[in-house]
Amino acid sequence: MTALHWSTARQLRDAVGAGEISCQEIVRHHLNRIEALNPALNAFLTVTPEGALKEARRWDAARAQGEPLPPLAGVPVVLKDNLCTRGVRTTCGSRILETYAPPYDATAVERLRAAGAIILGKANMDEFAMGSSTENSAFGPSKNPWDTSRVPGGSSGGSAAAVAAGLAPLALGSDTGGSVKQPAALCGLVGMRPTYGRVSRHGLVAFASSLDQVGPFSRTVEDNLLLLSTISGHDPRDSTSAERPALDGLMPDDGVAGLRVGLPKEHFGEGVDPEAAEAVRLCARLLEAAGARVEEVSLPHDDLAVATYYVLADAEASSNLARYDGIRYGLCASRDDLAEQYEATRGEGFGAEVKRRVLLGTFVLSSGYYEAYYGRALSARALCRQDFEHAFERVDLLLGPTSPTPAFSLGAKVDDPLAMYLSDVFTIPSCLGGFPGLSFPCGFSSSGLPLGAQLVGPKWTEGTVYRAALHLERVLGLTDRHPEAA
Ligand code: GLN
């Protein structure tokens, strides 16, 4: 029998429904595991045992009364610490919000609670989601459960480390330029960045509003869809949320025959770890063997994407982060002079990477440079989006490596921001166009580290993305492999 902590959300939910296990047993087991393993992993910034057990008792009582249970009753979930939770501190990995407890729940969190999911706590992250390793967290980096001398990826690294170590079957992260897909790849998980507008951003602390999306982590494709379908759907409180119903939670299981899959040639070139590229090529062959048609495609403006992203994301961040001035909430370095107070508060509250981005973002928006940088970046963004639209005239999905390398060593890139930025070279391009992208485990390196492959589809085709990923998950058969240390 599978250990309880390696059970999927689907298995837990079914066991609760069948009366084979109580919600309290599930929650206690996971809380014990967090207590044992979190000190070494630093995946959680806040654990909420009282709240979790209270919810568990509530659903156990409902079941005892014979009431119908909601679809995720008793299933533990972890939230990235930029999702607002009522009365529970939401730090964004930053000193400036170290003690901030929001007065409301994010829409995604509200929907999870309504579905019966049990929130175990808040996960570590790069400060304000800026980073690719969690090393920009003000509260120390998270460690990769597959090798604790390595990073779990970022910025949703705590969420990924928690699910990979069996501290929870599900987690939410956020993805601006790769922060769900990249840590999923580095930790051997399924991670989905939905179509922009699929999930409400209400209560997701803003980094770059035209790019931010909430996305699910899980150990299986089916669990991922289960979580995404729960949190998706229109929300009048987010004007960029699409007027669409929630994503259908029923797993499309009709194979891949006839599916047209494109391999972007720019994603198999220089700088890609040969083992990572080969693992993805194997996936392409497996799809072909099952009746899919695979061809090479090109994204001619791919080399513009990273620079474009850093101009636009930093510009939006400089504006979004202006609200942290120590007046209404968060850290306040009190001074007699207001301007000095702002400076001291932001100087003490923000870490080095956030300051770099605010400075860069303010610069590219300043008069005299606005057109040269921000304006040009908007044009380049359109070119990158059109590359995908052209590719999608020929193929249904794109397949490539998620990350150029497996998990790198802690400290390896902290002094070299450009090297860190390039961790997202394959995840950023599709984010600029708002396309859905999923990373799934596609193999292991010779040193035993997980490798991830990325599937990207046209907007609103998450169903097709999941269908292809489910097929590959079945034929690859990797879901029973777990980190030894965990
Ligand atoms: N690593 C990228 C950055 O630092 C993406 C982060 C994200 O998606 N939140 O901006």
Coordinates of N, CA and C and ligand atoms in Angstrom, one line a residue, residues 80 128-132 154-155 174-180 193 207 212 309-310 313-314 353 357 420-421 424 428, ligand 1:
K80 N 1.4 29.3 -1.7 CA 2.6 30.2 -1.8 C 2.2 31.5 -0.9
F128 N 8.7 38.7 -3.2 CA 7.7 39.2 -4.2 C 7.7 38.5 -5.5
A129 N 8.1 37.2 -5.4 CA 8.1 36.3 -6.6 C 9.2 36.6 -7.6
M130 N 10.2 37.4 -7.2 CA 11.3 37.7 -8.1 C 12.5 36.8 -7.9
G131 N 12.6 35.8 -8.7 CA 13.7 34.9 -8.6 C 13.4 33.6 -9.2
S132 N 14.4 32.7 -9.2 CA 14.3 31.4 -9.8 C 14.8 30.3 -8.9
G154 N 12.4 28.4 -8.4 CA 11.6 29.5 -7.9 C 10.8 30.2 -8.9
S155 N 10.0 31.2 -8.6 CA 10.0 31.7 -7.2 C 9.1 30.9 -6.3
S174 N 2.5 30.9 -8.0 CA 2.1 31.9 -9.0 C 3.2 31.9 -10.0
D175 N 2.8 32.2 -11.2 CA 3.8 32.2 -12.3 C 3.7 33.5 -13.1
T176 N 4.8 34.2 -13.2 CA 4.8 35.5 -13.9 C 5.7 35.2 -15.2
G177 N 6.8 34.6 -15.0 CA 7.7 34.2 -16.1 C 8.2 32.8 -16.0
G178 N 7.6 32.0 -15.2 CA 8.0 30.6 -15.1 C 8.0 30.1 -13.7
S179 N 7.5 30.8 -12.7 CA 7.6 30.4 -11.3 C 6.8 29.3 -10.8
V180 N 5.9 28.7 -11.7 CA 5.3 27.4 -11.4 C 6.1 26.3 -12.2
R193 N 0.9 26.6 -15.5 CA 0.6 28.0 -15.6 C -0.6 28.1 -16.5
F207 N 2.9 41.3 -8.6 CA 4.3 41.6 -9.0 C 4.2 42.3 -10.4
D212 N 1.1 37.9 -14.2 CA 0.9 37.0 -13.0 C -0.3 36.1 -13.2
Y309 N 10.8 40.6 -21.2 CA 10.2 40.3 -20.0 C 10.7 41.2 -18.8
Y310 N 12.0 41.3 -18.8 CA 12.6 42.1 -17.7 C 12.4 43.5 -17.7
A313 N 8.2 43.4 -16.8 CA 7.9 42.9 -15.5 C 8.5 43.9 -14.4
D314 N 9.6 44.4 -14.7 CA 10.2 45.4 -13.7 C 9.4 46.7 -13.7
E353 N 17.4 42.1 -4.7 CA 16.8 41.9 -6.0 C 15.6 42.7 -6.2
R357 N 15.1 45.6 -9.2 CA 14.0 45.6 -10.1 C 13.2 46.9 -10.1
M420 N 20.9 33.9 -13.4 CA 19.7 33.5 -12.7 C 18.5 33.7 -13.6
Y421 N 18.5 34.9 -14.3 CA 17.4 35.3 -15.2 C 17.3 34.2 -16.3
D424 N 15.0 30.9 -16.8 CA 13.6 31.0 -17.3 C 13.5 31.2 -18.8
I428 N 9.7 31.8 -20.2 CA 9.2 33.2 -20.3 C 8.5 33.5 -21.6
Ligands
GLN1 N1 12.3 34.0 -12.5 C1 11.5 35.0 -13.1 C2 11.7 36.4 -12.4 O1 12.5 36.4 -11.6 C3 10.0 34.6 -13.0 C4 9.4 34.8 -11.7 C5 8.0 34.5 -11.6 O2 7.4 33.8 -12.5 N2 7.3 35.0 -10.6 O3 11.0 37.3 -12.6

